[in-house]
Each structure stands twice: as structure tokens, then as C-alpha cells.
Short mmCIF file of C-alpha atoms in Angstrom, two decimals:
data_model
loop_
_atom_site.label_atom_id
_atom_site.label_comp_id
_atom_site.label_asym_id
_atom_site.label_seq_id
_atom_site.Cartn_x
_atom_site.Cartn_y
_atom_site.Cartn_z
CA MET A 1 0.04 -0.04 -0.25
CA SER A 2 1.36 3.22 -0.84
CA PRO A 3 1.76 6.30 1.52
CA SER A 4 -1.09 8.21 -0.41
CA THR A 5 -3.67 5.15 -0.37
CA PRO A 6 -5.68 5.57 2.71
CA PRO A 7 -6.68 2.39 4.70
CA THR A 8 -9.58 0.28 4.13
CA GLY A 9 -12.39 1.14 6.28
CA ILE A 10 -14.96 -1.56 7.85
CA VAL A 11 -18.88 -1.72 6.92
CA TYR A 12 -21.22 -2.65 10.03
CA ILE A 13 -24.53 -4.17 8.52
CA VAL A 14 -26.82 -3.07 11.58
CA GLY A 15 -30.36 -4.14 12.06
CA ALA A 16 -32.26 -1.11 13.54
CA GLY A 17 -35.43 -3.09 14.78
CA PRO A 18 -39.14 -2.95 13.59
CA GLY A 19 -39.68 0.83 14.46
CA ASP A 20 -39.70 1.45 18.07
CA ARG A 21 -36.18 3.15 18.53
CA LYS A 22 -35.21 1.55 21.72
CA LEU A 23 -35.43 -1.77 20.38
CA ILE A 24 -32.01 -1.33 18.62
CA THR A 25 -29.21 -3.16 20.40
CA LEU A 26 -26.30 -1.79 22.51
CA LYS A 27 -23.90 -2.94 19.87
CA GLY A 28 -25.66 -1.09 17.03
CA VAL A 29 -25.77 2.24 19.12
CA GLU A 30 -22.06 1.79 19.34
CA CYS A 31 -21.64 1.37 15.57
CA LEU A 32 -23.55 4.50 15.12
CA GLN A 33 -21.34 6.63 17.50
CA ARG A 34 -18.44 5.51 15.84
CA ALA A 35 -19.57 6.00 12.39
CA ASP A 36 -18.11 8.22 9.72
CA VAL A 37 -20.76 7.68 7.12
CA VAL A 38 -24.54 6.03 7.71
CA ILE A 39 -26.46 4.82 4.86
CA TYR A 40 -30.18 4.23 6.26
CA ASP A 41 -33.06 2.71 4.75
CA LEU A 42 -36.62 4.61 4.47
CA LEU A 43 -39.40 4.53 7.14
CA LEU A 44 -36.55 3.92 9.69
CA ASN A 45 -36.94 5.94 13.03
CA ASP A 46 -34.79 8.89 12.08
CA ARG A 47 -34.00 9.66 15.99
CA LEU A 48 -31.72 7.03 15.69
CA LEU A 49 -29.09 9.10 13.65
CA GLU A 50 -29.01 11.12 16.71
CA TYR A 51 -26.26 8.65 18.10
CA CYS A 52 -24.16 9.59 15.24
CA PRO A 53 -21.48 12.14 16.15
CA PRO A 54 -21.32 15.68 14.46
CA HIS A 55 -18.99 14.60 11.54
CA THR A 56 -20.90 11.60 10.26
CA GLU A 57 -22.41 11.82 6.83
CA LYS A 58 -26.04 10.60 6.63
CA ILE A 59 -27.07 9.16 3.34
CA ARG A 60 -30.52 8.16 2.71
CA ALA A 61 -31.12 4.83 0.73
CA PRO A 62 -32.54 5.29 -2.83
CA ASP A 63 -36.24 4.65 -2.69
CA PRO A 64 -37.08 1.07 -4.08
CA ARG A 65 -40.32 2.22 -5.48
CA ILE A 66 -38.96 4.45 -8.36
CA ARG A 67 -35.33 3.16 -8.53
CA THR A 68 -34.87 -0.08 -10.01
CA THR A 69 -31.24 0.12 -9.76
CA ARG A 70 -31.39 0.78 -6.11
CA GLN A 71 -29.48 -2.32 -4.50
CA ALA A 72 -26.62 -1.84 -7.15
CA GLU A 73 -26.21 1.51 -6.25
CA LEU A 74 -26.22 0.99 -2.49
CA ASN A 75 -23.59 -1.59 -3.10
CA GLN A 76 -21.45 0.75 -4.89
CA MET A 77 -21.61 3.46 -1.87
CA LEU A 78 -20.52 0.78 0.71
CA VAL A 79 -17.88 -0.20 -1.22
CA GLU A 80 -16.61 3.39 -2.46
CA HIS A 81 -16.92 4.66 1.44
CA ALA A 82 -15.19 1.75 3.11
CA LYS A 83 -12.50 1.98 0.38
CA ALA A 84 -11.83 5.43 1.50
CA GLY A 85 -11.05 4.18 4.99
CA LYS A 86 -14.26 5.10 6.59
CA VAL A 87 -16.29 3.29 9.34
CA VAL A 88 -19.51 3.01 7.44
CA VAL A 89 -22.82 1.90 9.04
CA ARG A 90 -25.45 0.29 6.80
CA LEU A 91 -28.60 0.70 9.08
CA LYS A 92 -31.50 -1.43 8.22
CA GLY A 93 -35.00 -2.17 9.03
CA GLY A 94 -35.42 -5.14 11.18
CA ASP A 95 -32.67 -7.74 11.00
CA PRO A 96 -30.13 -7.59 8.08
CA TYR A 97 -30.16 -11.31 7.27
CA ILE A 98 -34.34 -11.51 7.35
CA PHE A 99 -35.76 -10.38 4.05
CA GLY A 100 -33.51 -7.37 4.29
CA ARG A 101 -30.86 -8.07 1.70
CA GLY A 102 -28.04 -7.90 4.09
CA GLY A 103 -26.51 -11.04 2.87
CA GLU A 104 -26.26 -9.86 -0.64
CA GLU A 105 -24.83 -6.63 0.63
CA ALA A 106 -22.15 -8.90 2.68
CA VAL A 107 -21.36 -10.64 -0.66
CA VAL A 108 -20.72 -7.76 -2.22
CA LEU A 109 -18.26 -6.45 0.30
CA THR A 110 -16.56 -10.15 0.54
CA GLU A 111 -15.90 -9.77 -2.97
CA ALA A 112 -14.32 -6.26 -2.59
CA GLY A 113 -12.34 -7.58 0.07
CA ILE A 114 -14.07 -5.09 2.65
CA PRO A 115 -13.83 -6.08 6.01
CA PHE A 116 -17.60 -6.16 7.64
CA GLU A 117 -19.46 -7.04 10.56
CA VAL A 118 -23.09 -7.73 11.05
CA VAL A 119 -24.98 -6.79 13.93
CA PRO A 120 -28.21 -8.51 14.44
CA GLY A 121 -31.58 -6.46 14.83
CA ILE A 122 -35.11 -7.67 16.21
CA THR A 123 -37.32 -8.61 13.53
CA SER A 124 -40.80 -7.46 13.00
CA ALA A 125 -42.02 -10.93 12.92
CA ILE A 126 -41.26 -11.24 16.70
CA ALA A 127 -41.63 -7.77 17.55
CA ALA A 128 -44.89 -6.54 15.97
CA SER A 129 -46.53 -9.82 17.52
CA ALA A 130 -45.28 -9.31 20.67
CA TYR A 131 -46.45 -5.46 20.73
CA ALA A 132 -50.01 -6.94 19.57
CA GLY A 133 -50.04 -9.36 22.50
CA ILE A 134 -49.32 -12.44 19.95
CA PRO A 135 -46.79 -14.80 21.18
CA VAL A 136 -45.48 -16.59 17.93
CA THR A 137 -44.97 -19.72 19.92
CA HIS A 138 -46.52 -21.11 22.90
CA ARG A 139 -46.54 -24.42 24.63
CA GLU A 140 -50.65 -24.75 24.36
CA TYR A 141 -51.03 -23.36 20.89
CA ALA A 142 -47.46 -23.45 18.65
CA SER A 143 -44.18 -25.21 18.94
CA SER A 144 -43.46 -24.16 15.55
CA VAL A 145 -43.16 -21.17 13.60
CA ALA A 146 -41.68 -20.19 9.92
CA PHE A 147 -40.97 -16.73 8.25
CA VAL A 148 -42.07 -16.22 4.79
CA THR A 149 -42.07 -13.53 2.00
CA GLY A 150 -45.44 -12.66 0.72
CA HIS A 151 -43.88 -10.79 -2.17
CA SER A 152 -45.82 -11.47 -5.75
CA ALA A 153 -42.90 -13.65 -6.90
CA ALA A 154 -43.33 -16.06 -3.92
CA LEU A 155 -46.54 -17.00 -5.23
CA ARG A 156 -45.61 -17.70 -8.64
CA SER A 157 -45.34 -21.32 -9.95
CA ASP A 158 -41.79 -21.49 -9.88
CA SER A 159 -40.99 -20.32 -6.73
CA ASN A 160 -38.99 -21.93 -4.28
CA ILE A 161 -41.65 -21.53 -1.63
CA ASN A 162 -43.37 -25.04 -1.25
CA TRP A 163 -46.68 -23.63 -0.35
CA LYS A 164 -48.31 -27.34 -0.54
CA GLN A 165 -46.11 -28.28 2.64
CA LEU A 166 -45.54 -25.03 4.24
CA ALA A 167 -49.61 -24.73 4.62
CA THR A 168 -49.76 -27.20 7.45
CA ALA A 169 -46.23 -27.86 8.49
CA VAL A 170 -45.90 -25.14 11.04
CA ASP A 171 -48.14 -24.02 13.91
CA THR A 172 -47.69 -20.63 13.16
CA LEU A 173 -46.77 -18.65 10.06
CA VAL A 174 -45.86 -15.19 9.70
CA VAL A 175 -45.66 -13.82 6.51
CA TYR A 176 -43.82 -10.67 5.36
CA MET A 177 -44.93 -8.25 3.02
CA GLY A 178 -47.91 -9.99 1.87
CA VAL A 179 -50.95 -7.72 2.30
CA ALA A 180 -50.90 -6.65 -1.30
CA HIS A 181 -51.54 -10.41 -1.87
CA LEU A 182 -53.63 -11.07 0.98
CA GLN A 183 -56.46 -12.97 -1.12
CA GLN A 184 -53.97 -15.05 -3.09
CA ILE A 185 -52.01 -16.07 0.09
CA THR A 186 -55.03 -17.13 2.18
CA GLU A 187 -56.78 -18.98 -0.68
CA ARG A 188 -53.13 -20.94 -1.14
CA LEU A 189 -53.24 -21.68 2.28
CA MET A 190 -56.63 -23.07 2.44
CA GLU A 191 -56.40 -24.82 -0.82
CA HIS A 192 -53.43 -27.04 0.61
CA GLY A 193 -55.18 -27.84 3.78
CA ARG A 194 -55.15 -25.05 6.27
CA ASN A 195 -58.46 -24.99 8.28
CA PRO A 196 -60.67 -21.91 7.01
CA GLU A 197 -61.26 -21.22 10.61
CA THR A 198 -57.48 -20.43 11.60
CA PRO A 199 -57.27 -17.21 13.23
CA VAL A 200 -55.17 -14.53 11.45
CA SER A 201 -53.96 -10.91 12.40
CA LEU A 202 -52.61 -8.43 10.52
CA VAL A 203 -50.32 -6.05 12.31
CA ARG A 204 -49.50 -2.63 10.61
CA VAL A 205 -46.73 -0.54 11.26
CA GLY A 206 -45.91 -2.61 14.54
CA THR A 207 -44.16 -1.36 17.73
CA THR A 208 -44.96 2.33 16.77
CA PRO A 209 -47.89 4.40 18.29
CA GLN A 210 -49.82 3.97 14.69
CA GLN A 211 -49.77 0.27 15.32
CA GLN A 212 -52.86 -1.18 13.80
CA VAL A 213 -54.28 -4.67 14.53
CA ILE A 214 -57.12 -6.65 12.56
CA GLN A 215 -58.29 -10.15 13.36
CA GLY A 216 -60.15 -12.57 11.75
CA THR A 217 -59.62 -16.14 10.05
CA LEU A 218 -58.26 -17.44 6.84
CA ASN A 219 -61.82 -17.17 5.37
CA ASP A 220 -62.80 -13.58 6.29
CA ILE A 221 -59.62 -11.69 6.59
CA THR A 222 -59.31 -10.53 3.44
CA GLN A 223 -63.04 -8.86 3.89
CA LYS A 224 -61.92 -7.36 7.02
CA ALA A 225 -58.54 -5.75 5.47
CA GLU A 226 -60.54 -4.39 2.55
CA ALA A 227 -63.07 -2.97 4.65
CA THR A 228 -60.72 -1.05 6.64
CA GLN A 229 -58.60 0.05 3.78
CA LEU A 230 -55.47 -1.67 5.72
CA LYS A 231 -52.39 -0.75 3.34
CA SER A 232 -48.73 -1.98 3.74
CA PRO A 233 -46.34 -2.39 5.73
CA ALA A 234 -48.25 -4.90 7.45
CA LEU A 235 -47.17 -8.54 8.73
CA ILE A 236 -49.62 -11.67 8.42
CA VAL A 237 -49.68 -13.64 11.51
CA VAL A 238 -51.64 -17.08 10.81
CA GLY A 239 -52.25 -19.75 13.45
CA GLU A 240 -53.62 -20.12 16.80
CA VAL A 241 -51.45 -17.70 18.66
CA ASN A 242 -53.90 -15.25 17.57
CA ARG A 243 -56.54 -16.17 20.38
CA LEU A 244 -53.95 -15.09 22.94
CA ARG A 245 -54.03 -11.35 22.02
CA GLN A 246 -57.33 -10.71 23.75
CA HIS A 247 -55.68 -11.63 27.05
CA LEU A 248 -52.11 -10.48 26.33
CA ARG A 249 -52.51 -7.08 24.63
CA TRP A 250 -50.69 -4.33 26.41
CA PHE A 251 -49.20 -1.91 24.17
CA ASP A 252 -52.46 -0.80 22.24
CA THR A 253 -53.99 -0.08 25.78
CA LYS A 254 -51.77 2.54 26.98
CA PRO A 255 -53.49 5.61 28.06
CA LEU A 256 -52.39 7.94 25.22
CA PHE A 257 -52.05 5.33 22.58
CA GLY A 258 -52.78 6.77 19.20
CA LYS A 259 -52.70 10.12 20.43
CA ARG A 260 -50.75 12.66 18.67
CA ILE A 261 -48.83 15.46 20.63
CA LEU A 262 -46.70 18.01 19.87
CA VAL A 263 -43.83 19.31 21.61
CA THR A 264 -42.64 22.71 21.21
CA ARG A 265 -39.85 22.74 23.84
CA ALA A 266 -36.35 23.03 22.90
CA ARG A 267 -34.71 20.27 21.10
CA ALA A 268 -32.06 20.03 23.91
CA GLN A 269 -34.95 19.83 26.74
CA ALA A 270 -37.64 17.42 24.80
CA SER A 271 -36.03 14.23 24.95
CA GLU A 272 -37.53 13.31 28.56
CA PHE A 273 -40.74 14.99 27.91
CA ALA A 274 -41.27 13.08 24.92
CA ASP A 275 -40.14 9.54 26.48
CA LEU A 276 -42.47 10.12 29.07
CA LEU A 277 -45.29 10.62 26.37
CA GLU A 278 -44.20 7.76 24.53
CA THR A 279 -44.16 5.43 27.47
CA ASN A 280 -47.93 6.32 27.82
CA GLY A 281 -48.39 5.26 24.06
CA ALA A 282 -48.15 8.80 22.71
CA GLU A 283 -47.07 9.71 18.98
CA VAL A 284 -44.72 12.65 19.80
CA ILE A 285 -44.00 15.06 17.06
CA GLN A 286 -41.00 17.05 17.96
CA PHE A 287 -41.58 20.65 16.76
CA PRO A 288 -39.18 22.98 18.75
CA THR A 289 -39.99 26.43 18.81
CA ILE A 290 -36.96 28.04 21.06
CA GLU A 291 -33.27 27.10 21.13
CA ILE A 292 -31.49 27.84 24.49
CA ARG A 293 -28.53 30.21 23.89
CA PRO A 294 -26.17 30.60 26.71
CA LEU A 295 -25.02 34.28 27.19
CA ASN A 296 -21.57 35.60 28.35
CA LEU A 297 -21.59 36.37 32.09
CA ASP A 298 -19.47 39.18 33.60
CA SER A 299 -16.90 37.40 35.85
CA MET A 300 -17.52 39.68 38.84
CA TYR A 301 -20.82 37.75 39.59
CA LEU A 302 -18.67 34.69 39.52
CA GLN A 303 -15.76 36.02 41.64
CA SER A 304 -17.89 37.73 44.35
CA ILE A 305 -20.59 35.04 44.63
CA ASN A 306 -19.69 34.33 48.19
CA GLU A 307 -20.80 37.57 49.03
CA TYR A 308 -24.30 37.23 48.31
CA ASP A 309 -27.13 36.04 50.92
CA TRP A 310 -28.84 34.22 48.21
CA VAL A 311 -28.72 32.78 44.96
CA ILE A 312 -31.84 31.85 43.17
CA PHE A 313 -31.99 29.00 40.38
CA THR A 314 -35.51 28.89 38.63
CA SER A 315 -34.55 26.36 36.21
CA VAL A 316 -32.31 23.60 35.11
CA ASN A 317 -31.03 25.63 32.41
CA ALA A 318 -30.00 28.31 35.06
CA VAL A 319 -28.05 25.72 37.13
CA GLU A 320 -26.14 24.01 34.40
CA ILE A 321 -25.13 27.18 32.47
CA PHE A 322 -23.98 29.00 35.57
CA TYR A 323 -22.13 26.15 36.47
CA LYS A 324 -20.11 25.89 33.33
CA HIS A 325 -19.30 29.39 33.68
CA LEU A 326 -17.84 29.05 37.43
CA GLN A 327 -15.89 25.98 35.96
CA ALA A 328 -14.74 28.26 33.18
CA GLU A 329 -13.16 30.53 35.95
CA GLY A 330 -11.52 27.65 37.74
CA LYS A 331 -13.89 27.40 40.49
CA ASP A 332 -16.07 24.66 41.71
CA VAL A 333 -19.06 24.67 44.16
CA ARG A 334 -17.22 25.81 47.16
CA ALA A 335 -17.01 29.36 45.52
CA PHE A 336 -20.71 29.53 46.88
CA GLY A 337 -19.21 29.67 50.45
CA GLY A 338 -22.17 30.46 52.95
CA THR A 339 -24.40 31.75 50.35
CA LYS A 340 -27.90 29.87 50.59
CA ILE A 341 -29.32 28.32 47.50
CA CYS A 342 -32.88 28.84 46.50
CA ALA A 343 -34.23 26.17 43.92
CA VAL A 344 -37.63 26.23 42.19
CA GLY A 345 -38.90 22.95 41.15
CA PRO A 346 -37.72 19.31 41.59
CA LYS A 347 -35.79 19.26 38.17
CA THR A 348 -33.95 22.18 39.57
CA VAL A 349 -33.04 20.44 42.93
CA ALA A 350 -31.89 17.51 41.01
CA ALA A 351 -29.72 19.60 39.00
CA LEU A 352 -28.36 21.22 41.84
CA ASN A 353 -27.83 17.63 43.61
CA ASP A 354 -25.88 16.44 40.59
CA ILE A 355 -23.25 19.47 41.09
CA GLY A 356 -23.32 18.56 44.95
CA ILE A 357 -25.44 21.40 46.49
CA ARG A 358 -28.38 20.83 48.50
CA PRO A 359 -30.59 23.78 48.32
CA ASP A 360 -31.64 25.79 51.57
CA PHE A 361 -34.94 26.53 50.35
CA VAL A 362 -37.62 24.97 47.69
CA PRO A 363 -40.69 27.04 47.33
CA LEU A 364 -44.18 25.04 47.00
CA HIS A 365 -44.86 26.99 43.84
CA SER A 366 -43.14 28.12 40.80
CA ARG A 367 -45.00 31.43 40.16
CA GLY A 368 -42.57 34.66 40.45
CA SER A 369 -44.62 36.44 43.16
CA THR A 370 -45.52 33.27 45.14
CA ILE A 371 -41.69 32.54 45.47
CA ALA A 372 -40.96 36.07 46.49
CA ALA A 373 -43.51 35.67 49.46
CA GLU A 374 -42.61 32.26 50.52
CA MET A 375 -38.82 33.20 50.98
CA ALA A 376 -37.63 33.84 54.63
CA ASP A 377 -36.94 37.56 55.50
CA VAL A 378 -34.94 39.10 52.77
CA TYR A 379 -35.15 42.64 53.85
CA GLY A 380 -31.46 44.13 52.91
CA LYS A 381 -30.48 40.75 51.62
CA LYS A 382 -28.48 40.70 48.34
CA ILE A 383 -29.72 38.11 46.07
CA LEU A 384 -28.06 36.91 42.75
CA LEU A 385 -30.98 35.78 40.33
CA PRO A 386 -29.09 34.45 37.08
CA ARG A 387 -31.90 33.24 34.71
CA ALA A 388 -33.23 33.63 31.22
CA LYS A 389 -33.01 36.82 29.60
CA ILE A 390 -36.78 37.04 28.89
CA ALA A 391 -37.75 35.87 32.11
CA ALA A 392 -40.99 37.48 33.86
CA ALA A 393 -40.59 40.34 36.12
CA ALA A 394 -42.90 39.10 38.83
CA LEU A 395 -40.21 37.15 41.09
CA PRO A 396 -37.41 40.29 41.23
CA GLU A 397 -40.06 42.64 41.80
CA GLY A 398 -41.88 40.51 44.49
CA LEU A 399 -38.31 40.58 46.10
CA HIS A 400 -37.72 44.42 45.79
CA GLU A 401 -41.14 45.12 47.64
CA ARG A 402 -39.81 43.04 50.31
CA GLY A 403 -36.50 44.87 50.58
CA ALA A 404 -34.30 42.68 48.93
CA HIS A 405 -31.34 44.12 46.80
CA VAL A 406 -31.70 42.19 43.73
CA ASP A 407 -29.15 41.45 40.79
CA ASP A 408 -31.15 39.96 37.93
CA VAL A 409 -28.63 38.60 35.37
CA PRO A 410 -29.44 37.44 31.95
CA LEU A 411 -27.62 33.92 31.71
CA TYR A 412 -29.20 32.78 28.50
CA ASP A 413 -31.73 33.52 26.10
CA THR A 414 -34.38 31.61 24.60
CA VAL A 415 -34.40 32.44 20.55
CA LYS A 416 -36.72 31.45 18.09
CA VAL A 417 -35.79 28.20 15.75
CA ARG A 418 -36.04 28.87 12.21
CA PRO A 419 -39.02 26.87 10.89
CA VAL A 420 -38.17 23.79 8.72
CA ILE A 421 -40.34 23.85 5.50
CA LYS A 422 -39.05 20.88 3.15
CA ASP A 423 -40.99 17.60 3.54
CA ASP A 424 -38.69 15.27 2.19
CA TYR A 425 -41.52 12.24 3.27
CA SER A 426 -44.79 13.61 2.02
CA ASP A 427 -45.46 10.55 -0.07
CA TYR A 428 -45.33 8.35 2.99
CA GLN A 429 -48.85 7.86 4.80
CA ASP A 430 -49.95 6.25 7.94
CA LYS A 431 -53.34 4.68 8.25
CA LYS A 432 -55.29 7.64 8.06
CA GLY A 433 -53.29 9.11 5.30
CA PHE A 434 -50.87 11.41 7.30
CA PRO A 435 -47.55 11.94 6.43
CA LEU A 436 -45.16 9.97 7.79
CA SER A 437 -41.40 10.50 8.64
CA PRO A 438 -38.60 8.01 8.30
CA GLY A 439 -39.11 7.66 12.39
CA ASN A 440 -42.95 7.01 11.66
CA HIS A 441 -43.92 7.20 15.22
CA LEU A 442 -41.68 9.85 16.80
CA ASN A 443 -40.73 12.76 14.08
CA HIS A 444 -39.24 16.01 13.95
CA GLY A 445 -42.24 17.91 12.61
CA ASN A 446 -41.85 20.64 9.60
CA HIS A 447 -43.51 23.82 9.26
CA ARG A 448 -45.80 22.92 6.30
CA SER A 449 -46.97 19.59 7.75
CA ILE A 450 -47.65 21.02 10.95
CA GLU A 451 -49.76 23.61 9.86
CA ALA A 452 -51.53 20.98 7.84
CA ASP A 453 -51.97 18.77 10.54
CA LEU A 454 -53.03 21.28 12.97
CA LEU A 455 -55.92 22.89 10.56
CA ASN A 456 -57.23 19.35 9.81
CA GLY A 457 -57.28 17.92 13.16
CA ARG A 458 -54.71 15.72 12.96
CA ILE A 459 -52.94 16.52 16.25
CA ASP A 460 -54.70 15.86 19.57
CA PHE A 461 -52.52 18.00 21.61
CA VAL A 462 -50.32 21.05 21.68
CA THR A 463 -48.00 21.25 24.56
CA PHE A 464 -46.49 24.78 25.90
CA THR A 465 -43.79 24.29 28.65
CA SER A 466 -42.94 28.10 28.89
CA SER A 467 -44.44 31.68 27.63
CA SER A 468 -41.62 31.86 24.81
CA THR A 469 -42.83 28.58 23.58
CA VAL A 470 -46.32 29.98 23.11
CA THR A 471 -45.10 33.50 21.33
CA ASN A 472 -42.54 31.65 18.85
CA PHE A 473 -44.97 28.89 18.14
CA LEU A 474 -47.59 31.49 17.16
CA GLU A 475 -45.23 33.63 15.35
CA MET A 476 -44.35 30.89 12.84
CA PHE A 477 -47.81 30.76 11.81
CA PRO A 478 -48.60 34.43 10.88
CA THR A 479 -51.40 33.70 8.53
CA HIS A 480 -53.62 32.08 11.07
CA THR A 481 -55.23 33.40 14.20
CA PRO A 482 -54.63 31.39 17.37
CA ALA A 483 -58.33 30.39 17.26
CA ASP A 484 -58.21 29.14 13.93
CA LEU A 485 -54.98 27.22 14.24
CA LEU A 486 -55.73 25.56 17.33
CA LYS A 487 -59.61 24.88 16.97
CA SER A 488 -59.12 21.19 16.59
CA VAL A 489 -56.66 20.55 19.31
CA GLN A 490 -56.22 20.77 23.05
CA VAL A 491 -53.98 22.92 24.50
CA ALA A 492 -51.59 21.80 27.38
CA VAL A 493 -49.42 23.99 29.34
CA ILE A 494 -46.95 23.45 32.33
CA GLY A 495 -48.23 26.13 34.46
CA PRO A 496 -49.70 29.19 35.44
CA GLU A 497 -47.45 31.86 33.55
CA THR A 498 -47.47 29.78 30.63
CA GLN A 499 -51.18 29.88 30.68
CA LYS A 500 -51.37 33.50 31.28
CA THR A 501 -49.12 34.13 28.33
CA ALA A 502 -51.23 31.71 26.22
CA ILE A 503 -54.48 33.37 27.17
CA ALA A 504 -53.13 36.80 26.28
CA HIS A 505 -52.53 35.76 22.80
CA GLY A 506 -55.99 34.19 22.37
CA VAL A 507 -55.11 30.91 22.99
CA GLN A 508 -57.82 28.49 24.90
CA VAL A 509 -55.90 26.59 27.45
CA ASP A 510 -57.68 23.19 27.94
CA ILE A 511 -54.76 21.60 30.40
CA VAL A 512 -52.84 23.09 32.92
CA ALA A 513 -50.41 20.98 35.26
CA LYS A 514 -50.85 21.16 38.91
CA GLN A 515 -47.35 21.61 39.58
CA ALA A 516 -44.92 23.01 36.73
CA THR A 517 -43.12 20.00 35.78
CA ILE A 518 -43.50 17.78 32.77
CA GLU A 519 -44.41 14.79 34.91
CA ASN A 520 -47.32 16.66 36.09
CA LEU A 521 -48.25 17.82 32.38
CA VAL A 522 -47.92 14.53 31.27
CA GLU A 523 -50.46 13.23 34.03
CA ALA A 524 -52.84 15.99 33.45
CA ILE A 525 -52.99 14.99 29.61
CA ILE A 526 -53.38 11.51 30.66
CA ASP A 527 -56.44 12.68 32.83
CA SER A 528 -58.18 15.08 30.39
#
């Protein structure tokens, strides 16, 4: 190898799982974290790409519906990037070696002398069935299972699938990609001896909050699918194990299952909120309207921090950003000395605990005027209030009224996020005809599709976690009044200050969290 020839890289053929992003394996995540290039399939959960480092080149695979040369193009990309010395991840839905053409790609890499590894993934046959409450094997119902492709080629007379024997050879039969040929498949199974009354389930977009399950028998499932206009992608599960669904359903019985909830929180803060909503079955659409931007802080506040009687932290952002400034000055928590600490809200308390501080006072409520009233005697006390640039004035005003000397210091700004207009996935639709992102159940919404969904009642809840999310959200849709834009949705806010801002803008607020925490907000949405 000459000095100018780059070393050969490596290709990881990784199974991403069936849709739920948390079903990817730990090794799959590790590969993404190392990737220089990721070539990913359509309809994957796009949040998996967030595991990639900033330098990763992300390439969406060609659309198989319109590119007949798709596989050849993919093979060439894998070889070229690996020969350039890059770590390449070929991210595939489900498992690469179960109807995923991973074997074909591995053969190409072998012939090209490219090292590769295969990282298995959870295939939809077992995952979608499990999420539908259907175990593919069970001692009392099924001791054997087979996975079969349902493409039209599998039904031709020259197909290598022996339908005559397969019809009765196994207890449970799971057919991939067969909904378009459902009638032919059921007729072939009955023709070759399978009982027409054998239970059948169709599981569409399994493991996602859009999951849809239709049950019937070999004799009537085609008519039921036509009546509901069920379309691909869906699995066909044939066998007595389908009778267990009525007892073992767990996923589509969650309290927010099927609800589409818009999260307007800053992306850096949205993950925990989104996870809580997802845990309860919701489809979360992330549409951040604000971005947290730290501001420069005069070092005099950091150098003289122990001269204050109190420091009040009103948010996790305030704690984290202030502490980073403190570290940049070569200091740590010892710089606070005997200064007392007030923390507003349990999350702020937890953030302070993480850096080794136990707050001296935690108010019962988060409203500024209430905090000022609840604090002990502050007359003549010197108070540092590092917080958002646009924070409400009620807290410092209340402290001033009680005789305190307050330094209200802007620590970070919440700036409006530029709307994303382009919609690369508008031609993918869910069971109601709604656009789908590659992530299906949890997508990063764009301005145009969000606007259409709001106006057409395709979103169930819009959530606001601060006053700035309200104002910035409404400014993104200047051609609509708040009443028209939100007439078909329920509006949920995190607390009275956000409620006040929303009402001032003409927004009808339907849900207010009992306490200003995301946990309480989720509970309030569930209870609504």
C-alpha cells in the first residue's frame, strides 16, 4: 500500500429493529456512535441518527419504488466509502439477514475485500407480534414458526416456496410484505389444507403508536382488511396463537395510545418529555420553537458569589449554564461559600444535587410572586438571580417590594427556531393518510406539515412548557389566528405563567399541570 492510499475502512451491517427506536441493540448504537458514514433505509426511526457524532455523513438509501437500480447503487456506495478508509454503518430495518438483503450486501463486500460485521436486529415478525399481544410460540398453541415472504414472486408457480407443505407444516406462519397479495395467500393456504377457521392477525406498523391490528380467520380476513382499507407495511400472522391477543394486549391499551402530541420545547430539553409521552403510548411530534443560547456572564458575579446572601435558580438551564461559567473561571461549588441556595422545582433541585449542592429553600409553587412571598426575611439581603433573559418580572419585583437588593442577571436567551419547510417524506402516509417521517412514530415535524395537521385536526394535543414557546409558536404561523390554528386541538401548558401568556394571545387553554413539571403535565394530559 502506497503512503497516499487510505487504509480500508469497515462496514457494519446493522439491524435497527422494527420501528420502536429503543429496540436497537447496544452494539448497534455503538456502531452509530463510531460512524463516519451512515446509509439508512426509508421508514427507519430517524431519531436513531442522533446517536451519530457531528461529523457523520448521513445518506438516505434510494427509494426502491422508483429506483430499479437501488441495490446496485447501495452496494457501490458501501464499497466506495469503505475503500476511502471510513467506518460505514449500513442501517437497515428489522434484521439484516431476514428479508433485508443484508446477505447480498455482505457478499458484495466480501468480493471487494472489504471487512464487515453484521449486527443482528429484532425482526418485525417477533416484535410486531409481541407488541400486538401475540406470542408466535406458546406451549399450548404453537411449537413451530416459519417466516415467509409474501411478495408476488413467492406466489409464482416457479417459486422455491413449497406452499403445499408449508400450509400445514408449522403451527405459526408469519408472512412479511404480503398484504397486497392477502387473498392469494389465504386461498393458497386453505387450498393446501389449512383450516379456513384458523385465526389470522394483520399487524400494521407494529411497535409504533400508529400500530393497527385487524383479526379474523383465513376465510374472512381479506374482507376485513378491505373494509378498513389496511395497507402496507403489515405482517400476516396465521395460527392459533392469535387467540391470545385478547388476554395479552399491552401496547395498544396504554392511556395515550394513538394520540398525536406536539412538543414545542427546545430540542435539548425535549427528550425526557417525549420519553414520558411515548411511555404512555403517544406519538410525539417534536417541533421545537425555541433554542437555548447561553450568554456571556460578567466574571464579577462569579468572583463575588459568596458575597450574596442568596442565589436563586429557577430552572435546570440556569444551574447548568451558571456552573459551566463557574468552571471556566477555575472554580467549583466551594465558590458559593456560605451563600444560601433557592431552587425552584424538583428538576432544578436534582440539577443542583448533581453538582453537589443541597438547596436551602425550595418553594412550594413556581410563580414568581409566590416565590418572593414564601422566602424567609429578605429585607436588606443581597440576592443573585441568574436566569433567562426574557423571564417574567414578578420574582425580582416581589423581592424588591420586600426590601431585597436583587441582581437580575441574564444568563441565557431563548431564541426562536427557524421553521423547517422542506418535507422529504410527504409521500409516505399512515393509516389515516397522514404524512409519515422515516421515524413513523416519533418525528421531527416541519412547518408545512404541522400547519396542515393542525388545521385538519390531525394533532390531538399541543404542549407549551414556557411563555416563549407560546409566542414563538404563534409567530411561526402569522397567517392564522390562534383560534383558527388551534380550534381542533387541546392545548396543555405547564403552569400558570404559561397559561397567562397563552390566554393573552387568544389561545384557549384546556389543560394546566397542577405543578410546573413535565411529569405533572403528562399526568394532566392523561387525565383529560
